[in-house]
Structures are given as C-alpha cells and as structure tokens.
PDB file of C-alpha atoms in Angstrom:
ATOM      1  CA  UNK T   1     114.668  86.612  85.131  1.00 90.00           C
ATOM      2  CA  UNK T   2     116.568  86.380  88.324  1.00 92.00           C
ATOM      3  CA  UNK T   3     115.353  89.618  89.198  1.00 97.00           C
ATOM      4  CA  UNK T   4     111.619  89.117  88.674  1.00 97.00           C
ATOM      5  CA  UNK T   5     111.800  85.458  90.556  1.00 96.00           C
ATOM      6  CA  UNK T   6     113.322  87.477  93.605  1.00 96.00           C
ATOM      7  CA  UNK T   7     110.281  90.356  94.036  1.00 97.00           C
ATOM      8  CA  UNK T   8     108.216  86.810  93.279  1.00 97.00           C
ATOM      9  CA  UNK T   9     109.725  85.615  96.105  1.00 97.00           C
ATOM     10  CA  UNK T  10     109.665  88.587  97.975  1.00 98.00           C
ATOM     11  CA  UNK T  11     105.774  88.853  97.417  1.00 98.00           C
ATOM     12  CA  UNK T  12     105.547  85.561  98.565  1.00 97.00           C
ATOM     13  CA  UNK T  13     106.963  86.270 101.836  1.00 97.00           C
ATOM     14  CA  UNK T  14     104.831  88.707 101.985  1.00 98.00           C
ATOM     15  CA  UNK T  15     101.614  87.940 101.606  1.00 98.00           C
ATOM     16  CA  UNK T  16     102.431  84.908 104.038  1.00 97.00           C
ATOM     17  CA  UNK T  17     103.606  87.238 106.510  1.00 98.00           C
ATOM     18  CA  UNK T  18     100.508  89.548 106.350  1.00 98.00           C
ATOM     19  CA  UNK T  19      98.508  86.279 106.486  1.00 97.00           C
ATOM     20  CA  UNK T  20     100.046  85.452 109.888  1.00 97.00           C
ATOM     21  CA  UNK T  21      99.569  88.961 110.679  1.00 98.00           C
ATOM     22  CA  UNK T  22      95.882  89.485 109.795  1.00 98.00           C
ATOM     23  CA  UNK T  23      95.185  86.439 112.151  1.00 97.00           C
ATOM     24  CA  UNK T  24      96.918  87.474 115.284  1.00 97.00           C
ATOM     25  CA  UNK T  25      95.731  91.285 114.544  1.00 97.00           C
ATOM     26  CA  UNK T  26      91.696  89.103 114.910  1.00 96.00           C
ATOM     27  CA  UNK T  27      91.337  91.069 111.229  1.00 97.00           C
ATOM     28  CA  UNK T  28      90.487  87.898 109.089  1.00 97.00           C
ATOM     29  CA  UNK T  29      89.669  84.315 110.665  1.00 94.00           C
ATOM     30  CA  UNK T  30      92.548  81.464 110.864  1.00 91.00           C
ATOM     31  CA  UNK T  31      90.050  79.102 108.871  1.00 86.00           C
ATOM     32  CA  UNK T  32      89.072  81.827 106.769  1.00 91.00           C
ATOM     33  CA  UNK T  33      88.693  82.213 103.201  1.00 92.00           C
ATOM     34  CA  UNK T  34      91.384  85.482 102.779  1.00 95.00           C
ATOM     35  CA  UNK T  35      93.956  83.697 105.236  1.00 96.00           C
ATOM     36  CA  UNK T  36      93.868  80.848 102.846  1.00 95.00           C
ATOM     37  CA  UNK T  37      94.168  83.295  99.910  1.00 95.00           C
ATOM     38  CA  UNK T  38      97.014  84.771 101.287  1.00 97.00           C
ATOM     39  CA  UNK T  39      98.725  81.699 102.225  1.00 96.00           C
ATOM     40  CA  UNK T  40      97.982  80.063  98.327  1.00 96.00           C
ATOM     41  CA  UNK T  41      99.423  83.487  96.800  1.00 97.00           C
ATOM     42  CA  UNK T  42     102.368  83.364  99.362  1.00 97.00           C
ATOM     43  CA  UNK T  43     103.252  79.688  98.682  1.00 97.00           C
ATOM     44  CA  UNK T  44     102.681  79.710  94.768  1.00 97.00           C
ATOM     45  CA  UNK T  45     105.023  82.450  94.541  1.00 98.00           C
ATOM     46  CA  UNK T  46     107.740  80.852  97.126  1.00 97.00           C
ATOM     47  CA  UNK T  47     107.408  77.684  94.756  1.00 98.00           C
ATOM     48  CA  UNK T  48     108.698  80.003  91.932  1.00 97.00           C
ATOM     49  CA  UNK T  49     111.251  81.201  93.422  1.00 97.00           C
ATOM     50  CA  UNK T  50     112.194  77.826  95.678  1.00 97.00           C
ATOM     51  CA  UNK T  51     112.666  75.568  92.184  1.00 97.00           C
ATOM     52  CA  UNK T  52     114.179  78.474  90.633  1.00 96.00           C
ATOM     53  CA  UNK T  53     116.793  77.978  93.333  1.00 96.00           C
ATOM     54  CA  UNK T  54     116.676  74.854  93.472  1.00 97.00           C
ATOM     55  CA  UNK T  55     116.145  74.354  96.948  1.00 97.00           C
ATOM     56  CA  UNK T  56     113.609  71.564  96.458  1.00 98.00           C
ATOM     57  CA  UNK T  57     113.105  71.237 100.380  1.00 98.00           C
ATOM     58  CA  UNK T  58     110.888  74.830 100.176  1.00 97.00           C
ATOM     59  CA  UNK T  59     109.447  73.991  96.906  1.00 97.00           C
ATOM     60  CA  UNK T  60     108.590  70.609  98.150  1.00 98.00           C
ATOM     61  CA  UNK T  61     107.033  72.107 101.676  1.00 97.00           C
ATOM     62  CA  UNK T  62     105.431  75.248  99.717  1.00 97.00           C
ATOM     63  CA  UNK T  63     103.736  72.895  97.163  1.00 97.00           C
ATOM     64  CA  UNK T  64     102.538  71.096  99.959  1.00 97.00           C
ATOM     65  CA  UNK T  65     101.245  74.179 101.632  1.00 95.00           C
ATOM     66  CA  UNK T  66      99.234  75.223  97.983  1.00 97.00           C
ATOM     67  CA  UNK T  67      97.743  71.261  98.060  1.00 97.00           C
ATOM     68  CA  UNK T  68      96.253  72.399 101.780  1.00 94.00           C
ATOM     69  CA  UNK T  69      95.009  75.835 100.967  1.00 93.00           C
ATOM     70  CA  UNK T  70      93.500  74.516  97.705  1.00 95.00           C
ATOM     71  CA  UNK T  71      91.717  71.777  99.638  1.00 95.00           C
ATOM     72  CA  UNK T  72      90.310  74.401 102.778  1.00 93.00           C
ATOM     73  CA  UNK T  73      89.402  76.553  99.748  1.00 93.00           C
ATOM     74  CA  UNK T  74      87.415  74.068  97.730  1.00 93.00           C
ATOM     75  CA  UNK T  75      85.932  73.029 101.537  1.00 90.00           C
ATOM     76  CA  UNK T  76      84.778  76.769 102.382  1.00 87.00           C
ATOM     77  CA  UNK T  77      83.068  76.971  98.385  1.00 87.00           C
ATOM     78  CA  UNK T  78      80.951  73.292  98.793  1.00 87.00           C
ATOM     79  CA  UNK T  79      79.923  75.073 102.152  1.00 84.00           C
ATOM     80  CA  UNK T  80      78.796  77.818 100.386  1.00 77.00           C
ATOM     81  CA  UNK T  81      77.412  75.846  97.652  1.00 76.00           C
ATOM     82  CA  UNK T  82      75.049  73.984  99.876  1.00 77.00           C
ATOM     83  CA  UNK T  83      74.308  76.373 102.572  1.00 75.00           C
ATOM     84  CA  UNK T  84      74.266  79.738 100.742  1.00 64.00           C
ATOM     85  CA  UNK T  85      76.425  80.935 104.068  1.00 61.00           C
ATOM     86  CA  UNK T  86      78.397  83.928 102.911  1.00 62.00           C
ATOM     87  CA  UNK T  87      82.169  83.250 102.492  1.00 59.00           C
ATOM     88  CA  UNK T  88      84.720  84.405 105.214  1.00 61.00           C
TER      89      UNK T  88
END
C-alpha cells in the first residue's frame, strides 16, 4: 500500500506541476477548464498520499485546493449550460 500511495503522490505532483507548466508555456488558459483538471487530479491524489502520512497541514491545504477547483469547474459548466460557449 505504501508503495501505490507514493506513485499516487508522485502523480499528484505531477499533474500539478504540468498544470503550472501548461500555463506559463500559454498551452492551456490559467482560468481554464484543463488547468483546473489538472490541479483537481494533482490535489486529490496529494490528499491520498498527505493523510496517508499524516501530515494533515497538506491534506488540509490540498482538500482546500479540490473545494476551489470543484467550484471554478462547476462555474465554467453553468457557463456552458447557459451560453452554449464551448469549454476551455
């Protein structure tokens, strides 16, 4: 188990690291739909591996981060809902 929670946690670095990437690269938009993707993915899977370590500080902060990327996310979809703009 210890094993899988590290290439979790791994991942989750990741996925916020191409994230931050992506955004100063101009490939995907800072408000965008995929940087908030990647940041949800990246913080789920830091959770995991935060509380699995018990060091509550990142799983506290990363939960956090999944409550902000979850709101932006359900933001961008109403948007769409309502405007039939594509998603980016």
């Amino acid at each position: 188990m210890e094993m899988f929670l590290a290439a979790v946690g791994w991942a989750g670095a990741g996925f916020l690291l191409a994230a931050y990437a992506l955004v100063s690269a101009e490939r995907i938009r800072a408000g965008g739909v995929a940087f908030q993707v990647l940041n949800l993915f990246g913080a789920a899977a830091l959770t995991a591996n935060s509380a699995y370590h018990r060091a509550w500080p990142s799983a506290v902060l990363n939960m956090v981060w999944i409550v902000i990327g979850t709101a932006a996310i359900t933001t961008h979809a109403r948007t769409y809902a309502r405007t039939d703009a594509p998603l980016r």
